[in-house]
Short mmCIF file of C-alpha atoms in Angstrom, two decimals:
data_model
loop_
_atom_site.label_atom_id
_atom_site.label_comp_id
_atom_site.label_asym_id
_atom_site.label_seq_id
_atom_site.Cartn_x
_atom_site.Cartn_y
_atom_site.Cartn_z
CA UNK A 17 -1.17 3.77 -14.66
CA UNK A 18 1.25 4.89 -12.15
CA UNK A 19 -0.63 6.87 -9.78
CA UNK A 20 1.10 10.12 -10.37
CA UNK A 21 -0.91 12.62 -8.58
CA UNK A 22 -0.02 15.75 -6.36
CA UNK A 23 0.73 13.64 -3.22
CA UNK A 24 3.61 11.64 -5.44
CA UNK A 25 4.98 14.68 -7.21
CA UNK A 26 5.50 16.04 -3.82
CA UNK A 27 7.24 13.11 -2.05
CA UNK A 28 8.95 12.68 -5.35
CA UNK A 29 8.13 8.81 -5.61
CA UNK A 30 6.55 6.45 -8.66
CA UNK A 31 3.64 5.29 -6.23
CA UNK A 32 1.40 6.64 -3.93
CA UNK A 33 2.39 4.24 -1.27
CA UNK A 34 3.94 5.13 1.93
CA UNK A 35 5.13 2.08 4.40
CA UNK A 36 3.97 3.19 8.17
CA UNK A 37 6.93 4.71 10.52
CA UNK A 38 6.29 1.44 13.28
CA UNK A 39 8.45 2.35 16.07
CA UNK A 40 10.02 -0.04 18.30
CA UNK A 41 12.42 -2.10 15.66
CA UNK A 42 10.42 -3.09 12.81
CA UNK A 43 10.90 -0.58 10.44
CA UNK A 44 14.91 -1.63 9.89
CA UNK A 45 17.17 0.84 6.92
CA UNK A 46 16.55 -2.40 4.64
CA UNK A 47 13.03 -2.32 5.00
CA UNK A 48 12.90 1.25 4.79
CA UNK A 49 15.24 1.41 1.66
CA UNK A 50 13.29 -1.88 0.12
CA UNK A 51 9.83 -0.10 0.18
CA UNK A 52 11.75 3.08 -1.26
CA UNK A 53 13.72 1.38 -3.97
CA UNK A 54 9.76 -0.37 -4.96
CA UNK A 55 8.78 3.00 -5.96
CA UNK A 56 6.74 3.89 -2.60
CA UNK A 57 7.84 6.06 0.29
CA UNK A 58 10.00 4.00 3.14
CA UNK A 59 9.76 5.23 6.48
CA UNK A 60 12.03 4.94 10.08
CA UNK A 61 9.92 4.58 12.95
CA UNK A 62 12.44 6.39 15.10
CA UNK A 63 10.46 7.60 17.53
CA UNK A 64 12.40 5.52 20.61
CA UNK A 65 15.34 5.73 19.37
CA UNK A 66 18.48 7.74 20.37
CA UNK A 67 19.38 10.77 18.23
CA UNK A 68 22.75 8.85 17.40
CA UNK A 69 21.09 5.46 16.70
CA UNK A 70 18.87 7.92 14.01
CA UNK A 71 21.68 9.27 12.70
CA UNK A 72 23.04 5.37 12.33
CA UNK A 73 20.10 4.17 10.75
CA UNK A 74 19.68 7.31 8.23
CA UNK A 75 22.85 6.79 7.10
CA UNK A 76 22.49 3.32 6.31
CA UNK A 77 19.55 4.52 4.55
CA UNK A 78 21.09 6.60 2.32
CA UNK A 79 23.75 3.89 1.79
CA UNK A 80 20.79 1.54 0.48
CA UNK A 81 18.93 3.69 -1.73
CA UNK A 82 18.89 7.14 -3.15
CA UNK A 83 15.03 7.71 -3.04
CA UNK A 84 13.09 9.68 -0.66
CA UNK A 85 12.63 7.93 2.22
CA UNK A 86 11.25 9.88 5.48
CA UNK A 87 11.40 9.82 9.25
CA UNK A 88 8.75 9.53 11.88
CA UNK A 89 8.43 10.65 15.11
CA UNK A 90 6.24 11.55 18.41
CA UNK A 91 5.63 15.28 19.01
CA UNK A 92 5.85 15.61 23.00
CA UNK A 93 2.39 15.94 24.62
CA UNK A 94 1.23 18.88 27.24
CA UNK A 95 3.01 17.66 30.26
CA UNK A 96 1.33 15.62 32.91
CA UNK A 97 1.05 15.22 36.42
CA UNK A 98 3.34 11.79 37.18
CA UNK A 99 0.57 10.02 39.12
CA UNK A 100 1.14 7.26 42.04
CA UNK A 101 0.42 3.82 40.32
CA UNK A 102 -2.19 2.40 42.17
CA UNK A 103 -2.34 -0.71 43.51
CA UNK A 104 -4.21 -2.27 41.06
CA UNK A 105 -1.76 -2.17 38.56
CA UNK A 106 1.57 -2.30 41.09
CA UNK A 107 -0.08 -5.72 41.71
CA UNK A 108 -0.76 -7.02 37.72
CA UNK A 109 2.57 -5.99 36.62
CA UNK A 110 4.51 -7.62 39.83
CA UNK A 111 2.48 -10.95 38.96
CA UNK A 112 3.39 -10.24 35.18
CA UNK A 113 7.53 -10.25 36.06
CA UNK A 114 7.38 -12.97 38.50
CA UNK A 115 5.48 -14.87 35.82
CA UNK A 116 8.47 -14.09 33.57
CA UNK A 117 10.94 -15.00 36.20
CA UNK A 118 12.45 -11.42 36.49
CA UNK A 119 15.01 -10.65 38.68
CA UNK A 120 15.24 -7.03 39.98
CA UNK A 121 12.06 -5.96 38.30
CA UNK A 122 9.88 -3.38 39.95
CA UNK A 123 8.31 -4.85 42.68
CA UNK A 124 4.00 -4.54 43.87
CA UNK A 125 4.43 -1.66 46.68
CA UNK A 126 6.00 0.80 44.05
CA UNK A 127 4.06 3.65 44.67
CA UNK A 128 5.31 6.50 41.77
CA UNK A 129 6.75 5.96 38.47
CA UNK A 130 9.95 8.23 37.95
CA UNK A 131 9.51 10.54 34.61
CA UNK A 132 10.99 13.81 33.34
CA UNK A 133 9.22 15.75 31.10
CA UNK A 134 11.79 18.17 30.42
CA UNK A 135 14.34 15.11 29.58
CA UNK A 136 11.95 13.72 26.97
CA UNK A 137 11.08 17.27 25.15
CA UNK A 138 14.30 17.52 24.82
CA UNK A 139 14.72 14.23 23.29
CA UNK A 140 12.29 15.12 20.80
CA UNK A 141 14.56 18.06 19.91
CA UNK A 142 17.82 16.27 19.86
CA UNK A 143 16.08 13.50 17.73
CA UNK A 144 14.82 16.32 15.44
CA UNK A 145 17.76 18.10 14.94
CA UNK A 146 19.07 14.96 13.28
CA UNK A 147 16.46 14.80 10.71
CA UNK A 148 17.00 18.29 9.92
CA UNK A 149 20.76 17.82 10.07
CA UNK A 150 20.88 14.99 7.72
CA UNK A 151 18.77 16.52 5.60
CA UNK A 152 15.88 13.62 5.73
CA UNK A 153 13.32 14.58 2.50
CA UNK A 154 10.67 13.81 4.48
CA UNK A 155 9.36 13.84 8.05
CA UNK A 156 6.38 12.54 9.73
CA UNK A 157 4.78 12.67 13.07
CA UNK A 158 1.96 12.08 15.31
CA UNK A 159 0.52 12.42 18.96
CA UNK A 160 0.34 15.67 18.21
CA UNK A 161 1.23 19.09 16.34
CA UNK A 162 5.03 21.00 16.62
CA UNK A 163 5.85 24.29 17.22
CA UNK A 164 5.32 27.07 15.16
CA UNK A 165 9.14 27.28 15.33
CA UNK A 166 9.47 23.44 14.34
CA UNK A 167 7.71 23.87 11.62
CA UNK A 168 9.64 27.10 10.28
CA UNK A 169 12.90 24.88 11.02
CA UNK A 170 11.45 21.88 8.61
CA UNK A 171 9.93 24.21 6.35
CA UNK A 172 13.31 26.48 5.83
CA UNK A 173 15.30 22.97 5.27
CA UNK A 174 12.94 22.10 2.55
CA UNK A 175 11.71 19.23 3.80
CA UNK A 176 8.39 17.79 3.28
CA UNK A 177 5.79 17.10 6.55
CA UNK A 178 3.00 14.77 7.31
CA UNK A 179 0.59 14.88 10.16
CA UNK A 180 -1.49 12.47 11.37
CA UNK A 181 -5.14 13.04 11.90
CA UNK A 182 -8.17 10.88 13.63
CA UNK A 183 -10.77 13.37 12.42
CA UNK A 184 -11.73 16.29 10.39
CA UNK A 185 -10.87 18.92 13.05
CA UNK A 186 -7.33 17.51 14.06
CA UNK A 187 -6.74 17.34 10.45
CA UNK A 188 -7.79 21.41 9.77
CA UNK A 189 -5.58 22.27 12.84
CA UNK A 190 -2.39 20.58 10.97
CA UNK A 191 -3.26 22.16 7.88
CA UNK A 192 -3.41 25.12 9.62
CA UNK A 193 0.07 24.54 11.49
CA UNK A 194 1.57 24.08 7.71
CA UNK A 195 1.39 20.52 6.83
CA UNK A 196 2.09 19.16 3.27
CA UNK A 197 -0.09 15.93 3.83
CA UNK A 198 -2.35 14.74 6.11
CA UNK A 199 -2.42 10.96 7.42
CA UNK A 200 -6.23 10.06 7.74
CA UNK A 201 -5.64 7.54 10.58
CA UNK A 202 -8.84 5.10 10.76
CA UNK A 203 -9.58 3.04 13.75
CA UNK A 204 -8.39 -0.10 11.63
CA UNK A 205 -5.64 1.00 11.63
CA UNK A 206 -2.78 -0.96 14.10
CA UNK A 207 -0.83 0.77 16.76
CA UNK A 208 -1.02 3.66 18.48
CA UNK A 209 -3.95 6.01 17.72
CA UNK A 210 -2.43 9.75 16.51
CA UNK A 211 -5.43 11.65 18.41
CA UNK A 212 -4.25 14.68 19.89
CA UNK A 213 -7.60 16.82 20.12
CA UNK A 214 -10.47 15.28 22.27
CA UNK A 215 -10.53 12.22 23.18
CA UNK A 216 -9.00 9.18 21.95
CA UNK A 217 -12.21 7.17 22.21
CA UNK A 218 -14.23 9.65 20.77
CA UNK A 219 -12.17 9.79 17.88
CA UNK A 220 -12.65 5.96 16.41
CA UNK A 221 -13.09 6.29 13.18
CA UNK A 222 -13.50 4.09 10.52
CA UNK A 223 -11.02 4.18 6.95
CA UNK A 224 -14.32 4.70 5.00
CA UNK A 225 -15.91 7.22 6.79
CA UNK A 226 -13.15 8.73 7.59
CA UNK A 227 -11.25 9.60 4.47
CA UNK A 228 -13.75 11.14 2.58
CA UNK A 229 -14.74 13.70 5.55
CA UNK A 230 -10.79 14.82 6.31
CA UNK A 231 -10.64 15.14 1.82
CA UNK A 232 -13.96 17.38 1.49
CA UNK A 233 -12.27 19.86 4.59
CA UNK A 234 -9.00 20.11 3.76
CA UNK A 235 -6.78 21.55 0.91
CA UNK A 236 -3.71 19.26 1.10
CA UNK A 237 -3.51 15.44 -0.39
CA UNK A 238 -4.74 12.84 1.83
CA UNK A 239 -3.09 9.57 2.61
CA UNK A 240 -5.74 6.67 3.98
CA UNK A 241 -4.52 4.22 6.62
CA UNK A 242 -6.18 1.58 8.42
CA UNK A 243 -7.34 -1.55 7.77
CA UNK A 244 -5.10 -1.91 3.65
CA UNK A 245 -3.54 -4.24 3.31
CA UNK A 246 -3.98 -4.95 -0.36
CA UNK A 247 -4.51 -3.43 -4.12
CA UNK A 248 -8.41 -3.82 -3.23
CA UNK A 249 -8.06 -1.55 -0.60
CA UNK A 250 -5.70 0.90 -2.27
CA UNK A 251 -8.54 1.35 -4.84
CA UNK A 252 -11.44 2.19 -2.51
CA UNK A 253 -9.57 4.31 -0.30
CA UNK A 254 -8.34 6.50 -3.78
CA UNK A 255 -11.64 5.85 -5.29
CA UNK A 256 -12.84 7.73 -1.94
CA UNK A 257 -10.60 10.82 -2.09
CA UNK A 258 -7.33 9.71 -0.79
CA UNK A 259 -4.25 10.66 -3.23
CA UNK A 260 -2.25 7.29 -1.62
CA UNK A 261 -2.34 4.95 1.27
CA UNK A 262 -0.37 4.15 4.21
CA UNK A 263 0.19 0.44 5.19
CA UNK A 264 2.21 -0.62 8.34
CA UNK A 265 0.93 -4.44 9.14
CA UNK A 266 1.24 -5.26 5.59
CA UNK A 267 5.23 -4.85 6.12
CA UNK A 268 5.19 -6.26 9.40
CA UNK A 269 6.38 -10.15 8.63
CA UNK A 270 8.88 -8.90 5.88
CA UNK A 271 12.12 -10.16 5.75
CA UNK A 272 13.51 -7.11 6.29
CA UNK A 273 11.03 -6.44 9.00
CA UNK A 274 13.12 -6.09 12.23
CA UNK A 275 9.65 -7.04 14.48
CA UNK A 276 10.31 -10.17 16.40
CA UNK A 277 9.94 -13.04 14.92
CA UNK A 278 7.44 -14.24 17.72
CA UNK A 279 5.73 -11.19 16.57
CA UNK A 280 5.42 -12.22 13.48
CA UNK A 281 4.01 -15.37 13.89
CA UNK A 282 1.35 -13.95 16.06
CA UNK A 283 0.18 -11.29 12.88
CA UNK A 284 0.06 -14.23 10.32
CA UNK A 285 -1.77 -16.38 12.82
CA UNK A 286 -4.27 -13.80 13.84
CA UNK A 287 -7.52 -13.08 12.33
CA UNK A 288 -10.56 -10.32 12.11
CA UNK A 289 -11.49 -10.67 15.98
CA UNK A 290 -7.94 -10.86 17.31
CA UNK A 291 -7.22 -7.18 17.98
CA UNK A 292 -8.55 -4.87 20.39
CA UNK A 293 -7.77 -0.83 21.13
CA UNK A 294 -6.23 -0.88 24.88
CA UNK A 295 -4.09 1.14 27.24
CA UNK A 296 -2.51 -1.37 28.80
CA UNK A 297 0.69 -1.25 27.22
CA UNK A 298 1.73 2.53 27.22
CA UNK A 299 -0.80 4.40 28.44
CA UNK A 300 -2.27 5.38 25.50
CA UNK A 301 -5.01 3.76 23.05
CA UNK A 302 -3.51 1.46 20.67
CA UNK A 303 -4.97 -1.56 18.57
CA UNK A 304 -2.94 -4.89 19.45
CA UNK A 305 -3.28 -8.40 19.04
CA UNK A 306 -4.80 -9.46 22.55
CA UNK A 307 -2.33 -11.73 24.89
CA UNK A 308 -1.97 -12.44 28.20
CA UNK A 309 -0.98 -8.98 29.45
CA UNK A 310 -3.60 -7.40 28.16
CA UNK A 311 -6.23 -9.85 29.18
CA UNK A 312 -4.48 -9.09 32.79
CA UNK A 313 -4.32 -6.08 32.74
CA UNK A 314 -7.89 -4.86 30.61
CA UNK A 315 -9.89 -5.10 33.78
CA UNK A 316 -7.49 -2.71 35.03
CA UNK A 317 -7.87 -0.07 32.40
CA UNK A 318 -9.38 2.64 34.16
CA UNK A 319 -6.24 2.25 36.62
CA UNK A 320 -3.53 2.56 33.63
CA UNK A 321 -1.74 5.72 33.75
CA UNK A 322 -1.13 7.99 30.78
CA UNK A 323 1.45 7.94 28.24
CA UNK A 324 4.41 7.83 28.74
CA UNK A 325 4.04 6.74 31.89
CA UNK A 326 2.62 3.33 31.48
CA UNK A 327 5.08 2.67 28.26
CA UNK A 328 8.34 3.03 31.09
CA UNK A 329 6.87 0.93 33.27
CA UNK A 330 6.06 -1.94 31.12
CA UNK A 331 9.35 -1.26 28.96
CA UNK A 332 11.63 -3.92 30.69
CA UNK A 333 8.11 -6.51 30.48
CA UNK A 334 8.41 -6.00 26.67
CA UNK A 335 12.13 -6.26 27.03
CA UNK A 336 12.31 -9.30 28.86
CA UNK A 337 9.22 -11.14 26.96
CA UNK A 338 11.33 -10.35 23.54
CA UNK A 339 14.22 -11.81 25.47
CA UNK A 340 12.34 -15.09 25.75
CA UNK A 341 10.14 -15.38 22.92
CA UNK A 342 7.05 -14.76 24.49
CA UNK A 343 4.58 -13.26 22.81
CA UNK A 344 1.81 -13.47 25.31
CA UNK A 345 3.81 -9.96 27.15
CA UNK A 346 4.83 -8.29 23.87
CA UNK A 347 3.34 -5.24 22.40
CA UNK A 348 1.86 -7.00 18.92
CA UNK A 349 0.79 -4.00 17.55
CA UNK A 350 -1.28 -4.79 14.32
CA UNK A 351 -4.52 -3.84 12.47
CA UNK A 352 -8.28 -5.72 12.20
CA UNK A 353 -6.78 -6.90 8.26
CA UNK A 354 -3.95 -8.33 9.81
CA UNK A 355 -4.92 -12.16 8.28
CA UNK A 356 -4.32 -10.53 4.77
CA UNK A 357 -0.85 -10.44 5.77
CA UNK A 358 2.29 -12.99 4.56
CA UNK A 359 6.21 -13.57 4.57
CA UNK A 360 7.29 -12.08 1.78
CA UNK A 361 10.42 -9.25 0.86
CA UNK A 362 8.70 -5.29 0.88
CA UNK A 363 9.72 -5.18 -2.80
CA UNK A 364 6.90 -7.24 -3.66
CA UNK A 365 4.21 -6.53 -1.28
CA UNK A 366 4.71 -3.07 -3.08
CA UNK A 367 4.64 -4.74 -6.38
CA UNK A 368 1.49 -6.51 -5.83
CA UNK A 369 -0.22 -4.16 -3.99
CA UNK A 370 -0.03 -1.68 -7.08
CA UNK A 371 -0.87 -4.56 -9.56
CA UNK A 372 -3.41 -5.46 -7.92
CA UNK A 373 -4.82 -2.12 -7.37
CA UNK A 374 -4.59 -1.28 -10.93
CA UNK A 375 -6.53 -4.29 -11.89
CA UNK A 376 -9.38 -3.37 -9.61
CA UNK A 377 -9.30 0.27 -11.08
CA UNK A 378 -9.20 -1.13 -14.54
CA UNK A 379 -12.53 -3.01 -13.66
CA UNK A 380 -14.07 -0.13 -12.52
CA UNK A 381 -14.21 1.41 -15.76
#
């Protein structure tokens, strides 16, 4: 059994397994190109980097494997107001950098945070026009839906497109915008949440409820993520009407991983109760390990302001806590089935994952 199904004759890969685009360093070319050369679908979490560092890492991509591989990225959100940062939160994250022993940080008293909108929708578009330029097979995105334009662009270049969706409705708008494949994003799942219609706490879904809603509504395959880790969890979620699965933490301590390796002691030494969906980092909901800033800064929450204001002004925290291997101030994104995870190459969590998963399905019989 190789899973070949409608989702994997349209990504063109042996397995219906597609490795999570993590932005922020972990998803490296070699990990990408590892997960792709295993038969699943490897993906660049691009979605901070700089349209030439894209172009870098595509290229060393291609230079690793000649299998579909596909690129992820964050659709800009309806502009917002750049709000005063109220004390509150001027106060944690001073406390937070002289904790760290950071020299020239922002200081408590800051009273706006400095943003341009029309400098980071046109980021998205420079980053973009790589993908398209390069001629990536596939490209994936979430926080929200492009243009009808954006779509024509990706369409006309024949490239294949995956949106992320939190519940039935966001995932009949994407289908609607001209999706190939829907991402049914449960609240297990680590990271940021992909909501983009209603709220973000209204929208926490679990993998089991949610996958079989988003398949009975829509026409297009559907790819379960959240909480699988394993070939247990690849079964139920195809057993429940998803054509493949999506797994980011499973990848996360990987050799090939580029997460910090503070990082990934913190995901193999975490458990079931470890994470917690928070603002506190970026802005916007995401389920993290819980440290020191977020324990600091949690009481805060109703202070935080939105993405991506609160990402840029915890950016040079993250920096400097990376700089010092300190996880209590990093971002450790990661799901609730974290403690299933190990050190181990992406070639064979791929390889066990679909053993494993084919054992369970020949049980079932």
């Amino acid at each position: 059994m190789n899973g070949y199904n409608t989702l994997t004759e349209r990504l063109q890969i042996r397995f219906p397994v597609i490795q999570a685009g993590m932005a922020g360093g972990a998803t490296t070319p070699a990990l990408v190109a590892a997960v792709s050369n295993a038969g699943g679908l490897g993906t660049l979490g691009a979605g901070y980097m700089s349209p030439q560092y894209i172009k870098e890492a595509i290229q060393k991509i291609k230079s690793l494997t000649d299998k579909p591989f596909a690129v992820n990225l964050f659709v800009p959100e309806a502009q917002v107001d750049v709000p005063c940062v109220q004390e509150p939160i001027q106060t944690q994250l001073a406390s937070i950098r002289k904790r760290l022993h950071m020299a020239g940080g922002q200081e408590a008293g800051a009273s706006e945070a400095v943003f341009d909108y029309d400098a980071y929708q046109r980021s998205f578009e420079e980053q973009l026009s790589v993908v398209i330029q390069e001629k990536v097979p596939v490209f994936s995105f979430t926080f929200g839906v492009p243009s009808p334009e954006i779509m024509h662009q990706l369409k006309s270049n024949g490239i294949v497109v995956i949106g992320t969706a939190t519940h039935v409705k966001e995932a009949q708008i994407l289908v609607a915008a001209g999706v190939d494949l829907v991402v049914a994003q449960g609240s297990e799942a680590g990271g940021h949440r992909g909501t983009f219609h209603g709220a973000c706490e209204d929208s926490l879904v679990g993998t089991i409820a949610l996958v079989p809603l988003i398949a009975d509504h829509v026409s297009v395959p559907v790819i379960a993520a959240g909480g699988i880790m394993d070939g247990r969890g690849m079964a139920a979620a195809m057993a429940l009407g998803a054509q493949g699965v999506q797994l980011g933490t499973a990848f996360l301590a990987c050799e090939e991983s580029g997460a910090h390796e503070a990082y990934k002691a913190a995901v193999l030494s975490s458990n079931e109760r470890s994470t917690i969906v928070t603002r506190t980092f970026s802005g916007k909901l995401a389920r993290g390990i819980v440290n020191d800033f977020i324990r600091q800064l949690q009481p805060h929450a109703e202070h935080v302001p939105p993405y991506p204001i609160m990402n840029q002004l915890t950016r040079d925290i993250r920096q400097e806590a990376a700089r010092q291997s300190n996880p209590e101030y990093l971002s450790l994104w990661a799901g609730q089935a974290a403690r299933l995870g190990r050190r181990t190459t992406a070639h064979d969590v791929v390889e066990k994952l679909i053993h494993r998963w084919q054992e369970v399905v020949h049980q079932m019989k």
